């Protein structure tokens, strides 16, 4: 019952706006309302340009590859064919890897997996545009960084299987990789935490007069976390040498990007309020991703400050193996996505350049399939999640602290006694 | 050797470590130019430059989150959360990131940082400047939780915390930061209000983490206390003429179980004093440890003296604050059983 005091009785009732996506299951998806500017249209400011010169770019879309696969406009990074071919190979590898690991989860070999289908260009091209010693603070759909930086596929799989070859000793959810040597910071399941961490790393690099920069990654949904805003505040205040990427793949599990505020402003436009450089980029265009990251990296490296980049893309698959997207969005939406498939677009570009053809493409597919299959076989020799048992129980109590305090020593001994009783013998 | 109050001792610990180790950086709200609202970092920016000691935005999540990145880079951040009551926006970073990083990366990334924060009441700070949230952190695997009770320990423990390879939450009892309180704010006038300067060595020394200290030897009763409550306990025991053994825990996680166990087995009685609210507090953990390990040596139930289970009331602070009357009642009860 809406009781109003006499003084408010003739006022209009307020209404709450709850954003809804345009299409739900059963609807025919139609992306015609998305404004896709022509490739090559966006201007490219000098890397030393004042922040505000980038502000118009926060509301458009930096695109390089046109519908025919030609690279056009001022953002064309003019990459050599070998770099383009490596990016194509890395992107294809990520997709094949994802497919095999997805199936491995369905076969009960691990508990969980997350694909990045449709988003392969973003991490792979960003890795190509950064220096190998730069540091990434990724979220959970940047496996392309590891693939592009040559991290062993077998080790990635061992992490997914939590087997004896898992460098994280089975302590992290599958896909939550970490590798210092490859500049890949530990992934957290609490979303957004890595964003101020990336800024802190970049600040430290500046404090020490180093030349390395950092890149932080976040999804569209997690931009609503306080960490997103504290990261932007710190990055801007201290002009930290950092690139802050928002991968806007339209969906945060089942909540569309409007629930994170995308109806009112682009994610790139958040930069404007902070007074930092911002770019909105076609995330399915590997060349545009490369060019934007390269621009931001050079800007950071020359003490011109941070850049917020929104990669506009679409999550073609479910959020994870635990998710069924047909429950909240129409089937076939990914095929309608107006920015296309990033792998097909990069391939078309190489073909246009005369540097690629169907024969080589099929041969590459075969090679990647064989490589990934072999890696999986190798990883499974060490075991899958379901094989994990009672070997090396004491390791569970290590690394809580640098030294093991008394209470953990007691608990370790108790757990070994439990295992002994359960097995009827000493654990291995 | 100089005489210093606690805030001066803490300030000196920073200076000693910043001189010794160029990777130590210090920041927090107002921590740079002004030196912090309690002046714990006064003079550091002037001496070490503004990239090693600086003001931070009012964003505890940002302060802790950036410290994670700095520690990952290889620095040793010492960050100040202006009041422990403000630590909650940084809680996720502390609990989910700082505490678990060594474990979740199998030791590849470690978090050698110190999170300093003034805690506790008795200064007419109201609800948001008086809390004692240490139990929220002693429940978290991967953290070390330290609470000094005097200037000597504050400096030695802080240096040990900065040198420790693990993350340390360093709760500073602001009630005894600056020595005696001025009269009218300090009622009733109590011995611990006269916590004055004491001898604090110049230069580098450490007080080990994880070690408690018997600050008063006795045979009738063991009193476990930390922070300001050490002084409350000492005063109450003296006033009531009880031959109590008073233990200053200094480190709550990991706690020095050997010292506790030896003392309780000797005295057969145990009283635990904490300033924090009662339910689910750190004293409950101490009580459980004593019951588990010393039950057959106990001649009386373990008793707790604590703050009440209310938010901290501004006007009734001295009714909330565990003081001599509450101590006396509990002492009598334990001794009579």
XYZ file of C-alpha atoms in Angstrom:
765
model
C 0.000 0.000 0.000
C 1.490 3.273 -1.109
C 0.685 5.653 1.696
C 1.474 9.250 0.957
C 1.296 12.140 3.308
C -1.252 14.818 2.293
C 1.521 17.149 1.192
C 2.901 14.565 -1.299
C -0.410 13.141 -2.522
C -0.530 15.072 -5.781
C 3.052 14.379 -6.808
C 3.846 11.845 -9.551
C 4.920 8.427 -8.322
C 8.575 7.714 -8.914
C 9.515 4.782 -11.119
C 12.653 2.650 -10.945
C 14.419 1.919 -14.205
C 15.709 -1.647 -14.398
C 17.653 -2.111 -17.635
C 16.718 -5.056 -19.838
C 18.521 -6.368 -22.903
C 16.642 -5.941 -26.155
C 16.393 -9.646 -26.791
C 15.645 -12.666 -24.665
C 15.415 -16.395 -25.530
C 12.967 -16.918 -28.385
C 13.525 -13.450 -29.837
C 15.323 -12.867 -33.093
C 18.503 -11.016 -32.316
C 19.094 -7.814 -34.225
C 22.163 -5.675 -33.673
C 21.266 -3.061 -36.265
C 21.010 -0.408 -33.555
C 24.726 -0.688 -32.815
C 26.543 2.112 -34.553
C 29.526 0.620 -36.345
C 31.636 3.369 -37.849
C 33.574 2.623 -40.985
C 37.069 1.244 -40.577
C 39.729 3.915 -40.820
C 37.390 6.722 -39.824
C 38.699 7.403 -36.312
C 41.486 9.963 -36.036
C 44.708 8.940 -34.335
C 46.042 11.565 -31.910
C 49.749 11.874 -31.301
C 50.849 9.746 -28.330
C 51.799 12.972 -26.536
C 48.389 14.551 -27.201
C 46.511 15.988 -24.233
C 43.991 13.584 -22.714
C 40.990 15.524 -23.960
C 41.982 14.969 -27.572
C 41.075 11.315 -27.051
C 37.661 12.023 -25.585
C 35.755 11.885 -28.896
C 37.296 8.445 -29.384
C 35.613 7.224 -26.200
C 32.258 7.357 -27.963
C 33.233 6.047 -31.390
C 35.105 2.899 -32.326
C 38.686 2.584 -33.493
C 38.610 0.149 -36.418
C 41.319 -0.778 -38.910
C 40.102 -3.811 -40.879
C 37.304 -3.135 -43.331
C 34.736 -5.671 -44.538
C 37.073 -6.836 -47.295
C 39.958 -7.440 -44.883
C 41.918 -4.385 -45.933
C 43.712 -2.319 -43.276
C 42.718 1.316 -43.613
C 43.126 4.631 -41.856
C 45.588 6.255 -39.447
C 45.449 3.441 -36.868
C 46.765 0.824 -39.328
C 49.837 -0.484 -37.455
C 51.315 -1.730 -40.755
C 52.513 -4.967 -39.251
C 54.821 -7.281 -41.101
C 53.324 -10.559 -42.371
C 55.240 -12.711 -39.868
C 53.726 -10.821 -36.933
C 50.274 -11.108 -38.506
C 50.731 -14.822 -39.076
C 51.908 -15.328 -35.497
C 48.844 -13.499 -34.202
C 46.601 -15.659 -36.403
C 48.310 -18.795 -35.143
C 48.029 -17.726 -31.507
C 44.348 -16.855 -31.880
C 43.595 -20.163 -33.548
C 45.577 -21.977 -30.851
C 43.523 -20.312 -28.132
C 40.301 -21.403 -29.811
C 41.416 -24.997 -30.277
C 42.774 -25.089 -26.727
C 39.470 -23.752 -25.407
C 37.493 -26.368 -27.320
C 39.607 -29.249 -26.057
C 39.567 -28.075 -22.454
C 35.832 -27.463 -22.613
C 35.401 -31.062 -23.720
C 37.811 -32.245 -21.035
C 35.558 -30.643 -18.447
C 32.513 -32.324 -19.959
C 34.420 -35.612 -19.771
C 34.890 -35.107 -16.043
C 38.630 -34.513 -16.261
C 38.370 -31.168 -14.508
C 35.802 -29.164 -12.599
C 35.516 -25.980 -14.577
C 36.540 -24.155 -17.729
C 36.032 -20.746 -19.333
C 36.333 -20.110 -23.068
C 37.085 -16.767 -24.677
C 35.484 -17.584 -28.026
C 35.052 -14.417 -30.077
C 37.501 -12.489 -27.913
C 40.737 -14.122 -29.039
C 42.069 -11.014 -30.791
C 42.092 -8.944 -27.633
C 44.629 -10.755 -25.463
C 46.694 -12.034 -28.387
C 47.070 -8.651 -30.099
C 47.659 -6.891 -26.774
C 50.458 -9.341 -26.005
C 51.989 -8.629 -29.398
C 51.830 -4.877 -28.821
C 53.434 -4.954 -25.363
C 57.049 -5.773 -24.524
C 57.648 -9.251 -23.111
C 58.887 -7.837 -19.788
C 55.753 -5.713 -19.237
C 53.367 -7.039 -16.613
C 49.767 -8.063 -17.104
C 47.169 -8.220 -14.352
C 44.576 -10.289 -16.162
C 41.112 -11.467 -15.419
C 39.822 -14.854 -16.479
C 39.479 -14.581 -20.261
C 43.032 -13.576 -21.196
C 44.509 -17.017 -21.782
C 45.684 -15.540 -25.103
C 48.366 -13.611 -23.212
C 49.999 -16.831 -22.070
C 49.655 -18.512 -25.468
C 51.086 -15.483 -27.248
C 53.969 -15.229 -24.800
C 54.916 -18.855 -25.355
C 53.851 -20.311 -22.008
C 53.792 -24.109 -22.363
C 50.349 -25.457 -23.239
C 51.110 -28.567 -21.194
C 51.621 -26.472 -18.066
C 48.373 -24.591 -18.723
C 46.592 -27.913 -18.950
C 48.273 -29.262 -15.817
C 46.933 -26.215 -13.991
C 43.469 -26.998 -15.348
C 43.802 -30.621 -14.201
C 45.281 -29.651 -10.794
C 47.728 -32.503 -11.294
C 51.314 -32.897 -10.095
C 52.484 -30.713 -12.980
C 50.328 -27.808 -11.817
C 52.738 -25.087 -10.723
C 50.048 -23.823 -8.326
C 49.807 -27.203 -6.542
C 46.066 -27.568 -7.073
C 45.239 -24.520 -4.990
C 43.521 -22.458 -7.670
C 40.424 -22.983 -9.761
C 41.227 -24.198 -13.290
C 42.154 -21.306 -15.651
C 43.401 -19.167 -12.761
C 46.948 -19.251 -14.026
C 49.908 -17.348 -12.612
C 53.398 -16.997 -13.998
C 55.849 -14.301 -13.072
C 58.310 -15.122 -15.822
C 55.660 -14.629 -18.491
C 54.410 -11.432 -16.889
C 51.061 -12.912 -15.940
C 49.840 -12.056 -12.458
C 47.756 -14.497 -10.430
C 44.035 -14.418 -11.309
C 41.488 -13.783 -8.564
C 37.918 -14.975 -8.453
C 36.944 -11.775 -6.638
C 36.364 -9.537 -9.599
C 38.140 -6.258 -10.062
C 40.868 -6.729 -7.457
C 43.577 -6.931 -10.097
C 42.825 -3.417 -11.378
C 44.384 -1.336 -8.557
C 47.092 -3.976 -8.323
C 48.117 -3.230 -11.907
C 48.231 0.454 -11.036
C 50.347 -0.268 -7.950
C 52.800 -2.315 -9.994
C 53.076 0.504 -12.518
C 53.555 3.042 -9.715
C 56.327 0.873 -8.279
C 58.000 0.715 -11.676
C 57.886 4.514 -11.830
C 59.125 4.876 -8.241
C 62.144 2.752 -9.147
C 62.779 4.567 -12.438
C 62.237 1.324 -14.364
C 61.024 1.298 -17.996
C 58.461 -1.509 -17.704
C 54.752 -0.785 -17.758
C 51.686 -2.695 -16.583
C 48.352 -3.545 -18.107
C 45.257 -4.251 -15.998
C 42.244 -6.149 -17.344
C 38.615 -6.153 -16.276
C 35.267 -7.197 -17.705
C 32.338 -4.872 -18.353
C 30.396 -6.219 -15.364
C 33.238 -5.763 -12.864
C 33.609 -2.073 -13.754
C 30.866 -1.633 -11.159
C 33.274 -2.777 -8.425
C 34.886 -0.115 -6.255
C 38.287 -1.408 -7.322
C 37.662 -0.154 -10.871
C 37.150 3.364 -9.620
C 39.986 3.339 -7.096
C 42.300 2.062 -9.825
C 41.329 4.908 -12.143
C 41.722 7.428 -9.348
C 45.204 6.206 -8.412
C 46.270 5.821 -12.059
C 45.186 9.354 -12.859
C 46.418 10.997 -9.655
C 49.918 9.548 -9.963
C 49.931 9.405 -13.795
C 50.909 5.773 -13.472
C 52.434 4.052 -16.515
C 49.545 1.661 -16.906
C 47.000 0.613 -19.505
C 43.590 -0.201 -18.089
C 41.567 -2.443 -20.385
C 37.831 -3.061 -20.168
C 36.774 -6.083 -22.171
C 33.143 -5.298 -22.894
C 31.835 -8.635 -24.121
C 28.238 -7.572 -23.415
C 27.550 -10.206 -20.753
C 28.470 -10.660 -17.081
C 27.223 -14.219 -16.645
C 23.523 -13.546 -17.376
C 23.489 -9.795 -16.744
C 23.844 -7.690 -19.871
C 26.191 -4.723 -19.980
C 23.311 -2.334 -19.239
C 23.326 -3.600 -15.668
C 26.875 -2.262 -15.380
C 25.794 1.105 -16.765
C 26.383 0.681 -20.497
C 23.014 2.200 -21.429
C 24.020 5.647 -20.247
C 27.650 5.858 -21.302
C 30.326 3.742 -22.939
C 32.881 2.158 -20.642
C 35.613 4.120 -22.411
C 33.795 7.305 -21.463
C 34.582 6.598 -17.825
C 38.036 7.960 -18.729
C 36.612 11.395 -19.426
C 35.426 11.888 -15.878
C 38.840 11.034 -14.542
C 40.608 13.231 -17.057
C 42.637 10.407 -18.491
C 43.074 9.242 -22.071
C 40.417 6.864 -23.347
C 39.854 4.783 -26.460
C 36.974 2.598 -27.596
C 38.185 -0.117 -29.897
C 36.722 -2.828 -32.113
C 37.765 -5.856 -30.063
C 37.207 -8.236 -32.946
C 39.757 -6.403 -35.082
C 43.220 -7.664 -34.147
C 44.921 -4.739 -35.899
C 42.829 -2.141 -34.086
C 43.541 -3.849 -30.750
C 47.251 -3.948 -31.528
C 47.336 -0.313 -32.623
C 45.429 0.951 -29.591
C 47.538 -0.971 -27.073
C 50.714 0.108 -28.833
C 49.571 3.745 -28.699
C 48.728 3.505 -25.007
C 51.959 1.643 -24.241
C 54.098 4.305 -25.894
C 52.165 6.959 -24.048
C 52.718 5.206 -20.713
C 56.356 4.516 -21.463
C 57.050 8.176 -22.125
C 55.397 9.378 -18.896
C 52.332 10.750 -20.677
C 50.003 8.913 -18.308
C 47.537 6.043 -18.262
C 44.965 5.072 -20.878
C 41.608 3.386 -20.431
C 40.722 1.208 -23.415
C 37.333 -0.386 -23.926
C 37.461 -3.381 -26.215
C 33.998 -3.730 -27.708
C 33.304 -7.392 -28.382
C 30.869 -10.242 -27.811
C 31.108 -13.324 -25.608
C 30.188 -15.967 -28.169
C 29.965 -18.794 -25.635
C 28.628 -19.191 -22.122
C 30.295 -17.543 -19.163
C 31.832 -20.862 -18.150
C 31.142 -24.573 -18.195
C 28.744 -23.894 -15.311
C 26.607 -21.551 -17.380
C 23.842 -22.108 -19.953
C 23.421 -18.895 -21.941
C 20.299 -20.172 -23.739
C 18.484 -19.426 -20.491
C 18.920 -15.677 -20.853
C 19.787 -14.714 -24.425
C 18.671 -15.741 -27.907
C 20.418 -18.551 -29.695
C 22.536 -17.480 -32.626
C 23.279 -14.024 -31.276
C 27.018 -14.473 -31.757
C 26.547 -15.084 -35.485
C 24.669 -11.796 -35.750
C 27.383 -9.820 -33.979
C 28.159 -6.980 -36.386
C 31.911 -6.995 -35.767
C 32.351 -10.550 -37.028
C 34.723 -13.309 -36.008
C 38.188 -11.977 -35.122
C 39.975 -15.016 -36.514
C 38.139 -14.888 -39.833
C 38.839 -11.163 -40.126
C 42.579 -11.469 -39.521
C 42.757 -14.399 -41.911
C 40.963 -12.364 -44.594
C 43.478 -9.570 -44.089
C 46.423 -11.887 -44.628
C 44.742 -13.286 -47.743
C 44.175 -9.757 -49.098
C 47.852 -9.033 -48.520
C 48.732 -12.135 -50.518
C 50.443 -13.580 -47.454
C 47.977 -16.393 -46.778
C 45.730 -18.876 -48.559
C 43.302 -21.699 -47.836
C 45.958 -24.353 -48.218
C 48.225 -22.790 -45.617
C 45.238 -22.119 -43.405
C 44.183 -25.770 -43.428
C 47.760 -26.875 -42.805
C 47.959 -24.476 -39.838
C 44.679 -25.780 -38.433
C 45.992 -29.306 -38.677
C 49.275 -28.372 -37.042
C 47.521 -26.600 -34.154
C 45.106 -29.471 -33.644
C 48.006 -31.895 -33.458
C 49.973 -29.664 -31.082
C 47.081 -29.155 -28.699
C 46.116 -32.824 -28.813
C 49.704 -33.840 -28.058
C 49.874 -31.361 -25.183
C 46.694 -32.754 -23.718
C 47.998 -36.294 -23.950
C 51.183 -35.210 -22.245
C 49.342 -33.346 -19.470
C 47.005 -36.265 -18.834
C 49.983 -38.562 -18.324
C 50.485 -36.613 -15.101
C 46.828 -37.047 -14.180
C 43.511 -35.246 -14.242
C 41.552 -33.679 -11.406
C 39.619 -36.851 -10.691
C 42.886 -38.757 -10.136
C 43.988 -36.506 -7.348
C 44.203 -38.259 -4.045
C 46.395 -38.503 -1.046
C 49.812 -37.871 -2.459
C 51.703 -35.018 -0.889
C 49.167 -33.908 1.703
C 51.808 -31.844 3.554
C 52.072 -29.495 0.553
C 48.536 -28.333 1.344
C 49.901 -26.723 4.501
C 52.854 -25.008 2.824
C 52.956 -21.424 1.542
C 50.314 -20.142 3.926
C 53.280 -18.359 5.506
C 56.973 -18.306 4.646
C 57.501 -20.643 7.611
C 54.906 -23.054 8.948
C 53.628 -21.909 12.353
C 52.705 -24.310 15.155
C 48.994 -24.449 14.477
C 49.470 -25.438 10.845
C 52.045 -28.045 11.823
C 49.507 -29.569 14.202
C 46.778 -29.483 11.563
C 49.082 -31.040 8.946
C 49.826 -33.920 11.304
C 46.122 -34.340 12.039
C 45.274 -34.460 8.332
C 47.937 -37.114 7.768
C 46.477 -39.156 10.596
C 43.032 -38.855 9.020
C 44.392 -39.977 5.655
C 46.145 -42.901 7.348
C 42.913 -44.000 8.946
C 40.967 -43.605 5.705
C 43.496 -45.527 3.639
C 44.435 -48.112 6.230
C 48.077 -47.355 5.455
C 50.499 -44.450 5.330
C 49.669 -41.934 2.590
C 52.297 -41.829 -0.147
C 69.122 5.414 23.741
C 66.312 7.967 23.673
C 62.982 8.250 25.386
C 60.023 8.181 23.028
C 56.297 7.800 23.228
C 54.651 5.192 21.025
C 53.974 7.427 18.038
C 57.575 8.646 18.073
C 58.792 5.068 18.304
C 56.657 4.089 15.314
C 57.877 7.098 13.378
C 61.448 6.095 14.164
C 60.867 2.515 13.018
C 59.806 3.838 9.600
C 62.872 6.042 9.407
C 65.252 3.254 10.362
C 63.819 0.921 7.754
C 63.579 3.522 4.992
C 67.240 4.326 5.562
C 68.223 0.663 5.458
C 66.065 -0.507 2.581
C 65.364 1.608 -0.525
C 62.425 -0.669 -1.380
C 60.404 0.454 1.637
C 57.697 2.917 0.561
C 55.188 4.529 2.911
C 51.797 5.931 1.979
C 48.277 6.481 3.190
C 45.715 9.212 3.634
C 47.559 12.350 4.826
C 50.690 10.250 5.358
C 52.952 12.337 3.120
C 53.401 16.075 3.533
C 51.593 16.306 6.866
C 52.880 13.022 8.264
C 49.559 11.438 9.118
C 46.797 12.598 11.420
C 48.620 11.003 14.350
C 52.028 12.106 12.950
C 53.311 8.527 12.645
C 54.961 9.353 9.324
C 55.967 12.939 10.094
C 59.160 14.062 8.427
C 59.520 11.003 6.226
C 58.560 12.740 2.994
C 61.019 15.517 3.700
C 63.812 13.058 4.360
C 63.102 10.435 1.708
C 61.289 12.329 -1.025
C 57.725 12.232 -2.170
C 58.000 9.042 -4.237
C 58.845 7.085 -1.065
C 56.334 8.712 1.264
C 53.181 10.219 -0.147
C 49.532 11.082 0.394
C 46.972 8.626 -0.948
C 43.424 9.218 -2.178
C 40.693 8.439 0.347
C 40.314 4.904 -0.920
C 41.350 2.089 1.371
C 40.637 -0.438 -1.386
C 42.940 1.535 -3.624
C 45.626 1.862 -0.959
C 45.727 -1.866 -0.259
C 45.174 -2.831 -3.908
C 48.059 -0.722 -5.149
C 50.219 -2.073 -2.318
C 49.565 -5.570 -3.675
C 50.899 -4.440 -7.046
C 53.893 -2.765 -5.422
C 54.723 -5.871 -3.407
C 54.359 -7.933 -6.587
C 56.861 -5.604 -8.224
C 59.345 -6.101 -5.391
C 58.794 -3.125 -3.125
C 57.936 -3.342 0.567
C 54.952 -1.068 1.082
C 54.119 0.112 4.588
C 50.630 1.537 4.297
C 48.592 3.431 6.825
C 44.859 2.962 7.172
C 43.989 6.141 9.039
C 41.686 4.409 11.543
C 41.024 0.674 11.855
C 37.354 1.616 11.517
C 38.124 2.587 7.887
C 39.720 -0.693 6.951
C 36.533 -2.289 5.620
C 36.694 -0.880 2.061
C 40.142 -2.492 1.871
C 39.007 -5.732 3.438
C 38.554 -7.651 0.197
C 42.058 -6.760 -0.965
C 43.510 -7.749 2.427
C 41.621 -11.001 2.856
C 41.276 -12.238 -0.722
C 44.518 -10.945 -2.177
C 47.180 -9.985 0.374
C 46.585 -12.947 2.667
C 46.271 -15.603 -0.017
C 48.787 -14.574 -2.656
C 51.688 -16.715 -1.415
C 49.444 -19.748 -1.140
C 47.534 -19.425 -4.358
C 50.732 -18.927 -6.363
C 52.696 -21.633 -4.522
C 55.154 -19.052 -3.270
C 55.836 -17.373 -6.620
C 54.330 -14.046 -5.571
C 54.675 -12.951 -1.969
C 53.248 -9.941 -0.181
C 55.901 -8.468 2.118
C 53.855 -5.527 3.322
C 52.716 -3.951 6.571
C 49.234 -2.545 7.008
C 49.415 -0.182 9.977
C 46.288 1.092 11.588
C 45.361 2.851 14.856
C 42.653 0.940 16.703
C 40.675 0.995 19.918
C 38.793 3.511 22.001
C 39.179 5.665 25.026
C 39.717 8.866 23.060
C 36.104 9.966 22.597
C 36.226 8.941 18.944
C 32.661 7.714 18.578
C 31.711 4.612 16.635
C 33.948 5.206 13.650
C 37.191 6.007 15.470
C 37.180 3.442 18.273
C 36.761 -0.079 16.955
C 38.964 -3.098 17.608
C 38.425 -5.337 14.558
C 41.422 -7.632 15.095
C 39.291 -10.784 15.181
C 38.236 -10.181 11.570
C 41.877 -10.640 10.651
C 42.955 -13.373 13.062
C 40.381 -15.529 11.265
C 42.268 -15.164 7.971
C 44.910 -17.716 7.003
C 47.976 -16.017 5.591
C 47.967 -12.864 7.698
C 50.027 -12.062 10.761
C 48.337 -9.847 13.327
C 50.442 -7.787 15.718
C 49.450 -5.418 18.548
C 52.160 -3.574 20.520
C 51.516 -2.219 23.999
C 54.449 0.119 24.604
C 56.922 2.296 22.698
C 59.830 -0.162 22.828
C 57.760 -3.002 21.424
C 56.023 -0.759 18.894
C 59.338 0.105 17.268
C 60.867 -3.363 17.527
C 57.735 -5.139 16.338
C 57.196 -2.718 13.455
C 60.753 -3.210 12.234
C 60.280 -6.973 12.524
C 56.986 -6.659 10.626
C 58.593 -4.666 7.802
C 61.375 -7.237 7.557
C 58.952 -10.163 7.681
C 58.360 -11.882 4.335
C 54.635 -12.221 5.115
C 51.946 -9.549 5.275
C 51.409 -8.102 8.754
C 48.410 -6.170 10.060
C 49.801 -3.871 12.718
C 47.159 -2.598 15.123
C 48.352 0.420 17.074
C 46.515 1.224 20.333
C 45.897 4.899 19.786
C 44.744 5.301 23.385
C 48.389 5.147 24.420
C 50.011 6.717 21.332
C 50.964 9.984 22.924
C 51.373 9.297 26.587
C 49.098 10.949 29.153
C 45.781 12.344 28.123
C 44.764 15.793 29.179
C 42.617 15.706 32.292
C 39.016 16.195 31.320
C 39.038 13.746 28.464
C 40.478 11.125 30.694
C 37.952 9.970 33.185
C 38.305 8.208 35.374
C 41.993 8.974 35.713
C 43.675 5.625 35.355
C 47.232 4.380 35.587
C 47.332 3.433 31.918
C 46.469 6.999 30.998
C 49.913 7.863 32.271
C 51.588 5.743 29.679
C 54.482 8.041 29.094
C 57.648 8.041 27.106
C 59.951 5.161 27.755
C 63.416 4.120 26.763
C 63.572 3.238 23.101
C 66.932 2.424 21.558
C 68.088 4.433 18.571
C 68.716 2.616 15.316
C 67.765 -0.895 14.368
C 66.477 -3.604 16.698
C 63.633 -6.054 16.509
C 61.107 -7.591 18.835
C 60.286 -11.011 17.379
C 56.841 -11.688 15.927
C 54.987 -14.649 17.372
C 56.479 -14.240 20.857
C 54.529 -13.204 23.930
C 56.086 -11.743 27.058
C 55.355 -12.360 30.726
C 55.186 -8.729 31.843
C 54.337 -9.593 35.452
C 55.180 -12.939 36.985
C 52.713 -14.511 39.422
C 51.325 -17.764 40.643
C 47.577 -17.364 41.242
C 46.140 -16.460 37.886
C 47.115 -15.939 34.244
C 45.842 -12.786 32.548
C 46.106 -12.759 28.751
C 46.025 -9.265 27.271
C 47.282 -7.167 24.353
C 47.464 -3.521 23.404
C 45.934 -1.018 25.804
C 44.453 -3.844 27.839
C 47.894 -4.906 29.060
C 47.969 -1.700 31.079
C 44.400 -2.112 32.261
C 45.248 -5.624 33.410
C 48.435 -4.591 35.204
C 46.615 -1.777 36.986
C 43.691 -3.968 38.012
C 45.905 -6.753 39.296
C 47.970 -4.312 41.372
C 44.865 -2.569 42.740
C 43.360 -5.876 43.823
C 46.589 -7.253 45.216
C 46.435 -10.479 43.238
C 49.540 -12.532 42.484
C 48.676 -12.695 38.814
C 50.873 -13.529 35.866
C 50.141 -11.006 33.128
C 51.062 -11.964 29.566
C 51.336 -9.398 26.793
C 50.594 -11.451 23.677
C 52.045 -8.895 21.195
C 51.288 -11.180 18.226
C 47.763 -12.588 17.923
C 48.388 -14.620 14.765
C 50.330 -16.811 15.096
C 49.949 -16.676 18.853
C 52.671 -17.858 21.243
C 50.912 -20.950 22.556
C 53.898 -22.190 24.545
C 53.986 -19.171 26.826
C 50.209 -19.276 27.342
C 50.131 -22.988 28.016
C 53.058 -22.946 30.445
C 51.552 -20.110 32.435
C 47.996 -21.471 32.678
C 49.263 -24.917 33.636
C 51.229 -23.231 36.403
C 48.482 -20.952 37.746
C 45.365 -23.046 36.984
C 43.305 -19.950 36.314
C 42.903 -17.773 33.229
C 41.357 -14.403 32.575
C 41.344 -12.959 29.054
C 41.039 -9.239 28.419
C 40.107 -7.664 25.100
C 38.799 -4.247 24.230
C 36.735 -5.510 21.293
C 33.087 -6.525 21.427
C 32.572 -9.839 23.130
C 30.865 -12.286 20.775
C 33.171 -14.025 18.334
C 36.101 -11.944 19.508
C 39.726 -12.978 19.683
C 39.294 -13.731 23.384
C 36.940 -16.550 22.427
C 39.739 -18.151 20.427
C 42.147 -17.772 23.346
C 39.553 -19.269 25.665
C 39.102 -22.270 23.373
C 42.860 -22.795 23.107
C 43.207 -22.744 26.895
C 40.303 -25.171 27.360
C 41.721 -27.537 24.744
C 45.230 -27.549 26.137
C 44.954 -26.856 29.843
C 41.542 -28.204 30.859
C 42.818 -30.666 33.426
C 44.983 -27.985 35.005
C 42.166 -25.484 35.364
C 40.686 -24.781 38.749
C 38.120 -22.299 37.456
C 36.296 -21.619 34.206
C 38.148 -19.353 31.801
C 36.730 -15.863 32.056
C 36.644 -12.978 29.572
C 36.655 -9.231 30.129
C 35.549 -7.488 26.937
C 33.752 -4.540 25.441
C 29.976 -4.896 25.182
C 28.235 -6.253 22.085
C 27.083 -2.828 20.972
C 28.531 -0.385 18.510
C 30.938 1.965 20.271
C 28.845 4.650 22.036
C 30.379 8.104 22.036
C 28.886 9.502 25.205
C 29.131 6.266 27.179
C 32.640 5.380 26.131
C 33.832 4.844 29.704
C 30.987 2.450 30.357
C 31.871 0.543 27.200
C 35.629 0.509 27.703
C 36.751 -2.522 29.771
C 38.181 -0.856 32.827
C 39.143 -1.581 36.421
C 35.629 -2.270 37.709
C 34.910 -4.901 35.087
C 38.367 -6.331 35.648
C 37.851 -6.460 39.424
C 34.558 -8.333 39.073
C 36.108 -10.878 36.757
C 39.216 -11.299 38.884
C 37.081 -12.002 41.932
C 34.983 -14.503 40.032
C 37.968 -16.455 38.730
C 39.750 -16.413 42.083
C 36.635 -17.489 43.983
C 35.831 -20.478 41.790
